[in-house]
Every structure is written in C-alpha cells, then in structure tokens.
C-alpha positions as a Python dict, from the first residue, in 0.01 Angstrom:
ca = {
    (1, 'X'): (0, 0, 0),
    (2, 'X'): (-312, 93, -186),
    (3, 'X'): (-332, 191, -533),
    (4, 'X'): (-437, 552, -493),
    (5, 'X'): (-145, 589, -131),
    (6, 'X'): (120, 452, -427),
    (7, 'X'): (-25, 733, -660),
    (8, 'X'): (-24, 990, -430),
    (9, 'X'): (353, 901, -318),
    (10, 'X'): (498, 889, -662),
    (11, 'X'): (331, 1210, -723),
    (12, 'X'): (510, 1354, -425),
    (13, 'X'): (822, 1233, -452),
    (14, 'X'): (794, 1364, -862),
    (15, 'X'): (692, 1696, -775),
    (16, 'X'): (962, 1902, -967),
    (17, 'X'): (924, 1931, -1343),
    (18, 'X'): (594, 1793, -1436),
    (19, 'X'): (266, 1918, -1392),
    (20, 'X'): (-82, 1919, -1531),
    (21, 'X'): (-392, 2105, -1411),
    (22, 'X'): (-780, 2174, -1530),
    (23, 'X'): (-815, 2209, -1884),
    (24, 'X'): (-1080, 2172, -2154),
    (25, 'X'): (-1105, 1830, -2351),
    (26, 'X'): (-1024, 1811, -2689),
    (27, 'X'): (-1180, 1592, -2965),
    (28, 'X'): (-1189, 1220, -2846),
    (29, 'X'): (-892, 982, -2965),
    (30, 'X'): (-778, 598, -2930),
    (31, 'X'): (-452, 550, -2863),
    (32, 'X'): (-191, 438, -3103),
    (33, 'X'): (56, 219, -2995),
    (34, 'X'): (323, -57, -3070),
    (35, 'X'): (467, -296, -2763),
    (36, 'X'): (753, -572, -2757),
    (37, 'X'): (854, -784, -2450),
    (38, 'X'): (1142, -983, -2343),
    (39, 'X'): (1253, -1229, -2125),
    (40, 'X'): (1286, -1054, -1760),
    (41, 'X'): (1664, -1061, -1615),
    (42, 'X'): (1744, -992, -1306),
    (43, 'X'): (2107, -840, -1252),
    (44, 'X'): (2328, -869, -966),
    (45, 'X'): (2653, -639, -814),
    (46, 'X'): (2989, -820, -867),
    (47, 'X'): (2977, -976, -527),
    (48, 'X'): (2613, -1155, -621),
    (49, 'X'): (2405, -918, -405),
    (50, 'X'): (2178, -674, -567),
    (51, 'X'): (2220, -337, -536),
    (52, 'X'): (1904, -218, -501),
    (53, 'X'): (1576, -361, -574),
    (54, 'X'): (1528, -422, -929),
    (55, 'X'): (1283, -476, -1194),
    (56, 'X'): (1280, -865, -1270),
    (57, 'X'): (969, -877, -1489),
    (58, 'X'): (921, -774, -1847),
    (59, 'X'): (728, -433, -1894),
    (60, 'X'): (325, -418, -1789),
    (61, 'X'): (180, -403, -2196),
    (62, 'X'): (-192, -393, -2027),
    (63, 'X'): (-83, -150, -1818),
    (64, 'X'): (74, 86, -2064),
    (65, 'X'): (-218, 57, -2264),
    (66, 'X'): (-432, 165, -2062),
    (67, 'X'): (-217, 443, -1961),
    (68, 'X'): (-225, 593, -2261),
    (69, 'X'): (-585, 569, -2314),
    (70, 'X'): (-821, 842, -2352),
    (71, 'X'): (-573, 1064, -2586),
    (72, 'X'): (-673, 1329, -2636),
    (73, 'X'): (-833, 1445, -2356),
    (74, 'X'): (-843, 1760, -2067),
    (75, 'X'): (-473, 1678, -1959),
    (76, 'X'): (-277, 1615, -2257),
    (77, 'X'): (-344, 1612, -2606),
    (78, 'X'): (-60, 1308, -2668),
    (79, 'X'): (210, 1095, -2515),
    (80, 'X'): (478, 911, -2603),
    (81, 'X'): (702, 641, -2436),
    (82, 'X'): (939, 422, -2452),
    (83, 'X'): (1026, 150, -2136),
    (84, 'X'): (1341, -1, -2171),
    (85, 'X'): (1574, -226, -1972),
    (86, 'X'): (1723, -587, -1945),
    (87, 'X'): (1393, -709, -1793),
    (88, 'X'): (1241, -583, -2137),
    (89, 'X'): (1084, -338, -2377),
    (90, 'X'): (777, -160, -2474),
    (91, 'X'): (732, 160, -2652),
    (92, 'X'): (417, 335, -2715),
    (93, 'X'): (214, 691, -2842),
    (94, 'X'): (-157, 791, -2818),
    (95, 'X'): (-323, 1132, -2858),
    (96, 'X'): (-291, 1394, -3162),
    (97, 'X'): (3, 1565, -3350),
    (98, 'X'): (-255, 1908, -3410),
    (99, 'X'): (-585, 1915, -3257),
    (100, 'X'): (-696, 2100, -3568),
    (101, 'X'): (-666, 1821, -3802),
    (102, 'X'): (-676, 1539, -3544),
    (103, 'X'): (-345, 1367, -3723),
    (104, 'X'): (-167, 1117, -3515),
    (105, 'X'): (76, 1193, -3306),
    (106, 'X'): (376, 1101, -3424),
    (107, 'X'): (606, 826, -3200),
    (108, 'X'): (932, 971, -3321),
    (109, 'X'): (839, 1346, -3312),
    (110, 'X'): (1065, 1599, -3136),
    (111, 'X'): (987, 1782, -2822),
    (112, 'X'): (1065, 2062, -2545),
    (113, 'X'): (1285, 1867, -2288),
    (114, 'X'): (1304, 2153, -2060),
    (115, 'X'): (1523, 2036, -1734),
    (116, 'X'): (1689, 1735, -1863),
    (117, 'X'): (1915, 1944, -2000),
    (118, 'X'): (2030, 1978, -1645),
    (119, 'X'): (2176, 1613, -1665),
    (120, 'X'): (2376, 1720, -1988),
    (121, 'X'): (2518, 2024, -1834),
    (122, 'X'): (2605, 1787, -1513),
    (123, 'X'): (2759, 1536, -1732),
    (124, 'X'): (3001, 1762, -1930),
    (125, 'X'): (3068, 1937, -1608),
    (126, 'X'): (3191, 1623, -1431),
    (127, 'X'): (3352, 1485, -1767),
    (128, 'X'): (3580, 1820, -1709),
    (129, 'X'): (3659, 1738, -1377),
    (130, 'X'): (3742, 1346, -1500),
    (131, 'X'): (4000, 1552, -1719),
    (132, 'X'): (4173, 1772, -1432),
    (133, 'X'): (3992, 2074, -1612),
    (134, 'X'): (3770, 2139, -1325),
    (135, 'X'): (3790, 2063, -938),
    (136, 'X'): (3464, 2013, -773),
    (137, 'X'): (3571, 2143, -436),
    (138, 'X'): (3700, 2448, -586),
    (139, 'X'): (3555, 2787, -548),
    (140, 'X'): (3370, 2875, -902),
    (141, 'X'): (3480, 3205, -868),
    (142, 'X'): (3822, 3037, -934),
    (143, 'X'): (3668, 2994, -1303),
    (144, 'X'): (3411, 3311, -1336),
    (145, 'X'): (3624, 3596, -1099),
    (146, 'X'): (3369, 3843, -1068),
    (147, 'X'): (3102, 3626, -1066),
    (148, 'X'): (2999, 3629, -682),
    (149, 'X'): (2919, 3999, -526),
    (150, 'X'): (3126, 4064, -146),
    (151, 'X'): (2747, 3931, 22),
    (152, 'X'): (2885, 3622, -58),
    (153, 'X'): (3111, 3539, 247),
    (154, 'X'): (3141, 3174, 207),
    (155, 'X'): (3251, 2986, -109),
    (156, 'X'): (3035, 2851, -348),
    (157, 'X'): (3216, 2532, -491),
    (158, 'X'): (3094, 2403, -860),
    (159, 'X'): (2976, 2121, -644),
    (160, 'X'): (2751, 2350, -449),
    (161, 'X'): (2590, 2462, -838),
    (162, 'X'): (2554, 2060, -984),
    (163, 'X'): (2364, 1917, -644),
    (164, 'X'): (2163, 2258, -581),
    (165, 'X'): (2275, 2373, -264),
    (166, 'X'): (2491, 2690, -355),
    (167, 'X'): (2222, 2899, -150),
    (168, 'X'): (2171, 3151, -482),
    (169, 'X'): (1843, 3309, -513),
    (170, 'X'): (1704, 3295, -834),
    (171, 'X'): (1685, 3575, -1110),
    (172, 'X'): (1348, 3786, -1184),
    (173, 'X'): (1192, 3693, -1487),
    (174, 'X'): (857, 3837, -1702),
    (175, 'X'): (636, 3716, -1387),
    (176, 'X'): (496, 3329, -1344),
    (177, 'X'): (140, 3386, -1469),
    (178, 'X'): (129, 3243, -1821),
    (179, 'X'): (15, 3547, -1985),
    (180, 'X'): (323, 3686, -1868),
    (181, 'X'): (573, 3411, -2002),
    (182, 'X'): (363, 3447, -2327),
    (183, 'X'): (426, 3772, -2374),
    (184, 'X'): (803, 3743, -2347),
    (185, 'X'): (820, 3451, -2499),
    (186, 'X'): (1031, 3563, -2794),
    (187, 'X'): (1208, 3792, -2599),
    (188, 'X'): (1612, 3730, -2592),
    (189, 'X'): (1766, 3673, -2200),
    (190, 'X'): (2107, 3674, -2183),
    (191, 'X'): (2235, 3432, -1904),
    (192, 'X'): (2525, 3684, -1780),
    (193, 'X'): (2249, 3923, -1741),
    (194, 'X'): (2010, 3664, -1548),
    (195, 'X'): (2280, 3573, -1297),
    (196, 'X'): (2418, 3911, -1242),
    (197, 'X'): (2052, 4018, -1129),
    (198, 'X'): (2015, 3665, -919),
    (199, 'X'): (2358, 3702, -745),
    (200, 'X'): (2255, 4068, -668),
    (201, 'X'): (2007, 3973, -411),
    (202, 'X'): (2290, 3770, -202),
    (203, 'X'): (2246, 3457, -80),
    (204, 'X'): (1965, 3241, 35),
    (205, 'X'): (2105, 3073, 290),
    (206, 'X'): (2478, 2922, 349),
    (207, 'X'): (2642, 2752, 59),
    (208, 'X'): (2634, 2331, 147),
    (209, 'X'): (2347, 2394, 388),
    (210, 'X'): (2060, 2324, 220),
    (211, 'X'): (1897, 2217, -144),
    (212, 'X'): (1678, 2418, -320),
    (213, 'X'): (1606, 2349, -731),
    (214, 'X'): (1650, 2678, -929),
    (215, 'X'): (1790, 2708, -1258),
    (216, 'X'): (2010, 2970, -1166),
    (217, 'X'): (2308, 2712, -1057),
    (218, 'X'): (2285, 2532, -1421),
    (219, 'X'): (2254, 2857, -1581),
    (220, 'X'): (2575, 2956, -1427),
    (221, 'X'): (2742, 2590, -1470),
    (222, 'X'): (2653, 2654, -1868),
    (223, 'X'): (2883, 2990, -1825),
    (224, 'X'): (3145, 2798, -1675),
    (225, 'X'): (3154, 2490, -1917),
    (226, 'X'): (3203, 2791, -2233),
    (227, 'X'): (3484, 2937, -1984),
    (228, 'X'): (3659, 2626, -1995),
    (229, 'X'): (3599, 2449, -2334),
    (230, 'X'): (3642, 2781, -2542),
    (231, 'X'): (3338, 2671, -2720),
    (232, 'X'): (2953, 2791, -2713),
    (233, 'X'): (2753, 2542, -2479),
    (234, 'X'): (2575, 2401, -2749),
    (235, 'X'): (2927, 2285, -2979),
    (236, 'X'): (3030, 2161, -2600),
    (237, 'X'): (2790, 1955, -2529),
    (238, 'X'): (2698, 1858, -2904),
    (239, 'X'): (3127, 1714, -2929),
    (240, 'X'): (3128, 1542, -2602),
    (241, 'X'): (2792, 1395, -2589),
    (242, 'X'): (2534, 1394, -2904),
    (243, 'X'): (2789, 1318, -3189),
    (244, 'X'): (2960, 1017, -2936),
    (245, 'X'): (2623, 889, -2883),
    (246, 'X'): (2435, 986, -3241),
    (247, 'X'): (2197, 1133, -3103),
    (248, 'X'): (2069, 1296, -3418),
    (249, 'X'): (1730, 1458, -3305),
    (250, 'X'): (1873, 1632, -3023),
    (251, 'X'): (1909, 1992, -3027),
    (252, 'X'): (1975, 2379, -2837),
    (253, 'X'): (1747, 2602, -3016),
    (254, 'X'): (1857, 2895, -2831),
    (255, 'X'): (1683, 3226, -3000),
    (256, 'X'): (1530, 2981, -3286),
    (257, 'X'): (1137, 2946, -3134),
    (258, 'X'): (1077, 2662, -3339),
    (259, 'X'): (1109, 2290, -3379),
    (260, 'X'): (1279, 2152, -3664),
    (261, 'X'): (1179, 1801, -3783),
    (262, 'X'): (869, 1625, -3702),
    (263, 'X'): (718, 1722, -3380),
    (264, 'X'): (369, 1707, -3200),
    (265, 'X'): (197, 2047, -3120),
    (266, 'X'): (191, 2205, -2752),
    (267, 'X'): (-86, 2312, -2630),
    (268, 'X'): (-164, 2521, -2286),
    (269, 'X'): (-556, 2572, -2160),
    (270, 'X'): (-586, 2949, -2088),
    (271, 'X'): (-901, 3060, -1959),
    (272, 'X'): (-1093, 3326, -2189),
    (273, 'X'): (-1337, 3582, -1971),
    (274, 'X'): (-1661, 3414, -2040),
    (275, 'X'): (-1536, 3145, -1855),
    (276, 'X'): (-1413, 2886, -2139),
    (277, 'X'): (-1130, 2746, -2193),
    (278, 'X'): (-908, 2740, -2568),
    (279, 'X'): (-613, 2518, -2598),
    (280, 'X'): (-396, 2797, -2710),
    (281, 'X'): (-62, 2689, -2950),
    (282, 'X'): (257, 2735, -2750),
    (283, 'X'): (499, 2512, -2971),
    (284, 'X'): (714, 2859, -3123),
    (285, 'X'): (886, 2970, -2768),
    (286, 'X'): (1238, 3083, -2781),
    (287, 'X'): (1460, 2936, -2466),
    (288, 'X'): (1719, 3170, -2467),
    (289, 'X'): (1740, 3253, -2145),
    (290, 'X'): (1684, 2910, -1995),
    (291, 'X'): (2036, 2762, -2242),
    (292, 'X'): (2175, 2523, -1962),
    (293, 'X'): (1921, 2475, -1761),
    (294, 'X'): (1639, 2397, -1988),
    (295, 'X'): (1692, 2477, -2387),
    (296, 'X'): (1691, 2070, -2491),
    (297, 'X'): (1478, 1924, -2788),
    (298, 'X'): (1523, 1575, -2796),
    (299, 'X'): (1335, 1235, -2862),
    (300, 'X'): (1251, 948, -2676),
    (301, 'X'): (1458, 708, -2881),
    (302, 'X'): (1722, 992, -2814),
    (303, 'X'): (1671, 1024, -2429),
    (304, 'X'): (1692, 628, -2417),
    (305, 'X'): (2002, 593, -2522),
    (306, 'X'): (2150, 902, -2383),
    (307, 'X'): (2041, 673, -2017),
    (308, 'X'): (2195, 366, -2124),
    (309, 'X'): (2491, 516, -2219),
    (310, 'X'): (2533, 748, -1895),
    (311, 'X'): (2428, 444, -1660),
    (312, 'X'): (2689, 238, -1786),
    (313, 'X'): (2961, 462, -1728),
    (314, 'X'): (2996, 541, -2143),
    (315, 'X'): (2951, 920, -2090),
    (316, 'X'): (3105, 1027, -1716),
    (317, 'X'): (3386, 818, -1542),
    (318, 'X'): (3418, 694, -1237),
    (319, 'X'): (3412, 840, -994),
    (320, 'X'): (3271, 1155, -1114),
    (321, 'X'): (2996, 930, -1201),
    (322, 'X'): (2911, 892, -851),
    (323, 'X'): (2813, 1235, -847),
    (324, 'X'): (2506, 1191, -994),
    (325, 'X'): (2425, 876, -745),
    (326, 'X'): (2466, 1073, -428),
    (327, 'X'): (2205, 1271, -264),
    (328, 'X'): (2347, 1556, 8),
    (329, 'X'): (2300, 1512, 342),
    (330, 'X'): (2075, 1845, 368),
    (331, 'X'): (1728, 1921, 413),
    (332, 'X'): (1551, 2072, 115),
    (333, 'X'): (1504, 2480, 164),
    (334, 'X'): (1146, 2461, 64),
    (335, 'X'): (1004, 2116, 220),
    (336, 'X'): (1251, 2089, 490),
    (337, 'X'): (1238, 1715, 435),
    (338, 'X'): (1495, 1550, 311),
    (339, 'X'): (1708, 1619, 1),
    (340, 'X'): (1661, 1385, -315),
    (341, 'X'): (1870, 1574, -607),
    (342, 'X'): (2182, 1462, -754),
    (343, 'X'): (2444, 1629, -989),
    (344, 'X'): (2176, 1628, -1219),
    (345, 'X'): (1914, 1334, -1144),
    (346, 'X'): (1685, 1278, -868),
    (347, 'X'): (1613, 939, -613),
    (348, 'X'): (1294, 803, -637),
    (349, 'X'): (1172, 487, -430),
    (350, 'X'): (872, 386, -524),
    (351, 'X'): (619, 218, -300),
    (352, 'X'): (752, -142, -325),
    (353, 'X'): (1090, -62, -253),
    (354, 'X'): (1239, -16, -628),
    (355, 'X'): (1526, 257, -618),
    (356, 'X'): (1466, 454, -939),
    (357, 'X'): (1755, 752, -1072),
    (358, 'X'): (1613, 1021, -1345),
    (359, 'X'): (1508, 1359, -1429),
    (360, 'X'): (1175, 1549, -1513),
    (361, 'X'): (1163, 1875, -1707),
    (362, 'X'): (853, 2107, -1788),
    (363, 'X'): (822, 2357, -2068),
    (364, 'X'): (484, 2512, -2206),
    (365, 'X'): (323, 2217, -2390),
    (366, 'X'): (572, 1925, -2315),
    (367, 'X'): (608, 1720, -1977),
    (368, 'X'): (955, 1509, -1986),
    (369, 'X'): (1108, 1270, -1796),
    (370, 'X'): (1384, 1013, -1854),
    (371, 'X'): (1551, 730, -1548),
    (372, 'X'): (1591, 433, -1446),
    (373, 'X'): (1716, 206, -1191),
    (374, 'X'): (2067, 197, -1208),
    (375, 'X'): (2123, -156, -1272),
    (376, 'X'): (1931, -67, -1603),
    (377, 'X'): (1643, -358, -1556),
    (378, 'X'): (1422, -90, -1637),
    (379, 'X'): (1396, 287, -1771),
    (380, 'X'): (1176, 508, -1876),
    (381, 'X'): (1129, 815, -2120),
    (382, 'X'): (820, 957, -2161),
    (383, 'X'): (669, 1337, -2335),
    (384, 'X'): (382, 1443, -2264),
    (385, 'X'): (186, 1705, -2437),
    (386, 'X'): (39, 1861, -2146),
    (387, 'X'): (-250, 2121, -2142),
    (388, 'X'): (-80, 2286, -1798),
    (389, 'X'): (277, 2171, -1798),
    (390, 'X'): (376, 2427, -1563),
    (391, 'X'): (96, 2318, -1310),
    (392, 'X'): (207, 2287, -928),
    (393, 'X'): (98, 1921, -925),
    (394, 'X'): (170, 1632, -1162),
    (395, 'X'): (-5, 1574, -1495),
    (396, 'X'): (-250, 1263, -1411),
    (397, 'X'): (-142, 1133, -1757),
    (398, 'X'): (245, 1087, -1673),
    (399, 'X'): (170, 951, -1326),
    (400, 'X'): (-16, 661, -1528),
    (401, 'X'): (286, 636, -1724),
    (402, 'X'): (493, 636, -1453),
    (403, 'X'): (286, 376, -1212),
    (404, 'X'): (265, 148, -1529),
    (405, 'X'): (580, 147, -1605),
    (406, 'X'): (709, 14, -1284),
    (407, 'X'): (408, -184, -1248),
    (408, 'X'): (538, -573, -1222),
}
C-alpha cells in the first residue's frame, strides 16, 4: 500500500472527531520540539502468541519531525504530542501559543478535549457495574423512570447508550454553522433539557440494531452516573479517576468559558464578506451543555497516563474492561459499513495490519486524540490547534501525526 492509499485509509477509518478544512496561514514558525527513544520490545499474550500486531520498533523521531513542521500554518496554528509505549518514547510541540505575539506554544499547556470525555464517562459507568451498582443489560429507565417517552417500545439497556446503538435521535441545538455555535456559545444547556427534546422525536431505529455516534447517549449516561453516585459528574469522575491517577491538569469547566493554567490559543478561520479569511479567537466557550459527552480539559502528559492506566486494567476491571475492546456486531446507521465503536474507544487497523484502540474529540480550536494498541507497545496523544476543528474531513496536520506515529 502506497503512501497517499495508507493516508487516505487512516483518514477514513478516523473520521469522527477531528477535522480541519481551508483556512488562511498565519505567520511562519519552526517547530519546537524535544524527542527520547528506547529500546523497542515486543510483548506477547500469556500463551507466547501475540495478540494483535504490535509496534516492535522505537518511535519514527524523523518522522515526527517532520510532522510537525510548518507550525504555524493554514491548518493549525500548533501541536503537541506525546508517543509512548514499551517499544519507546518521543514527545514533541511546534506552532504558536497566540498568533498575536508569535510566543511558543507551550508543550504542557491545557486544552479542549471535547469527546474523550466519552471514555471517562464509559469508564466510571462500567466501574459501577464492576461494583453491582449498575447492570449493563438492564433497562436505563430502571435508573432514570421517566426518562424514555411510550414511542419507545423496546428497551434501551445502558449498554445500548456506552457502544452507541440505543437508536436515540439527537437533541436540536443553536444550528451547525459556526456563526451559530458562536453566538450561543456562552449560553447555559441544561442536559435534562437536551435529552427531553432528543427523546421527544422517538427513536431512530431499534435499540441494538444499529450504531450511530451522537452525544445524546453520553449525555444521558452523565445523568445516570449523578443518579447513582449522589454526586455531580464532575466530583464522580474527579474521586474515581483524576485524584487515583493525579491527573492534576484535568478538568470539567462546565459554565466557566475559560481555561485555567497555561494553555495555547484556539483559533477558527471564518470567512469575512470580501472574501478573506481572520483566524477568529474561540478559546472562552462554555461546554455546558456538552458535560459528559464532551466538557474535558486535559493535557497530553495527562491523557498518557490516563491510557496506561486504563489499558492495564488500573481503572475498569475485568471484565467490564472488555467493554471497551468489543465492537457490536451492527452496521453503522450512517455508513452502513461496519461498526468500529466501543464503550467509549474506537478500532482502528491501520494499513500494515497494527490493531490500534483510542478516541478522537473536536471542539472549536482543539483536535484531540488519545490510543493505543492494547498491548501498550505504542500510544499516542496528540492536540491540535486546528483552524476548522469541526471540519467534515480530518485536519492534514493530525493525520501526519498519526501516520508518523505508527510509522516503523
């Protein structure tokens, strides 16, 4: 396979959650960046075999490099990574912290996470159901009563809300042009308000039937995990998983706009009506209504560990663990090819065969994404300041990342 076929697969299979489009370039940049290497391992299951295909050499330095080169330019205004594993380590930044002042961006700033809060929600979700608190296969009406409208016929389990395939529709929002979100985008949105309108519409098709991504299921799954705890969803998942862990930079801003702590600016190219384009300032948006589905500011150093930690079985038990390793046998609603989402990741195979397990998220001005292979030979956390991170097709700057980073 061909450089530009592996490109153009990756950027397929990668299609939820990170985006770029056109944009103006801003003022020209080198990039900035650090790199270690170790030996490469290759790792094994119990019985000898491996798994899946793994990563067996160290991390692609050259590669990286020139990943990140270029920053700042039309797509993103910075990036930073971090490639882990036991076949080695690398961890890099390039681009701008303010494209006023041109100061560089900072490697341990804070960003917009956006969806990987999904694998959060998942994991305190299945942590409850490790502790008898929650069954999977149980109605989640059973937990919210009320919560379904009599259009719904057929049950929707909690299992049918982590994997995507509880056939909800999802709730109306300001509209999906930017100017739209912009407008709104101190506006408060209560999630009980969000799913009562979604669930209004009845459902999209039969509960187990089919997978379609919408934040409506993790919206609701943030409901159920206060139902349970007694807690906010925040203090939930901030006791069960960032204190653990230390993860010290990560944070639910919930009506709060901004980002506390050193962070690099966001940036999205709007079009003005002479035909120009300004990189307009979009770091101050409040994520109120988005909470469980998408309200995360995190790190990279942050994200990495948080992957370590839930690959190896430290945050979610077997075999609720599982759960986020097994893809539904359903066809997904919008494609109609295959399903490839988890309880809370997605599977990736990437054109030589390497089985890869993460999650992408996409908010104004920040393009995520943390994974792995499961065996943990290598993993990957990225942000990406992108100029169009809500863009129907991937930022070109990521899918560098990404083809570097599991480049042997």
């Amino acid at each position: 396979m061909n450089a530009r076929t592996a490109r153009t697969v990756i950027a397929t299979a990668l299609v939820l959650g990170i985006a770029a489009g056109p944009a103006a370039a801003a003022a020209d940049g080198g990039p900035v960046r650090t790199a270690t290497a170790a030996t490469a391992t290759a790792t094994t299951t119990a019985d000898g075999a491996p798994a899946d295909p793994v990563v067996a050499a160290p991390p692609n330095a050259r590669a990286l490099r020139e990943a990140l080169s270029g920053l700042p330019g039309a797509a993103a205004t910075a990036a930073l990574v971090r490639v882990g594993g036991t076949s080695g380590s690398w961890r890099g930044s390039a681009g701008v912290a303010d494209v006023r002042t041109g100061r560089r961006a900072l490697e341990q700033g804070r960003f917009r996470a956006g969806s990987v809060t999904k694998v959060f929600t998942s994991a305190v979700v299945l942590q409850l159901a490790a502790e008898g608190r929650v069954d999977l296969n149980r109605p989640v009406t059973d937990y919210l009563p009320g919560l379904l409208p009599d259009s719904f016929t057929k049950p929707v389990t909690v299992r049918h809300l982590l994997n995507y395939t509880s056939g909800i529709r999802p709730a109306d929002g300001p509209g999906d042009a930017f100017e739209d979100q912009w407008a709104a985008r101190f506006d408060h949105r209560d999630p009980r308000e969000l799913i009562a309108d979604a669930v209004a519409k009845g459902p999209e098709f039969d509960p187990g039937t089919a997978q379609h991504y919408l934040n409506i299921d993790y919206t609701i799954l943030g409901v159920l995990i206060e139902k349970v705890t007694g807690t906010s969803y925040a203090e939930a998942v901030g006791t069960r998983i960032l204190k653990p862990l230390g993860l010290r930079h990560t944070s639910f801003p919930g009506d709060d706009p901004r980002i506390h702590g050193p962070h690099n600016h966001g940036y999205q190219a709007v079009g003005r009506p002479d035909g120009s384009t300004e990189l307009r300032d979009v770091t101050e948006w409040g994520q109120t209504g988005e909470k469980a589905a998408g309200d995360i500011i995190s790190t990279t150093a942050d994200l990495e560990r948080f992957t370590f930690a839930l690959f190896r079985g430290r945050v979610v038990p077997e075999p609720q663990l599982e759960e986020m390793f097994t893809v539904p046998d359903v066809k997904d609603f919008a494609t109609g090819g295959p399903a490839r989402l988890t309880a809370g990741l997605s599977r990736i195979v990437l054109p030589d065969g390497t089985v890869a397990w993460g999650k992408t998220g996409g908010r104004y001005g920040y393009n995520t994404a943390m994974g792995g292979t499961r065996d943990l030979s290598r993993t990957l956390v990225y942000s990406v300041n992108s100029t169009d991170a809500k863009g129907e097709s991937m930022n070109p700057v990521a899918l560098r990342i990404l083809m570097a980073a599991f480049t042997k």
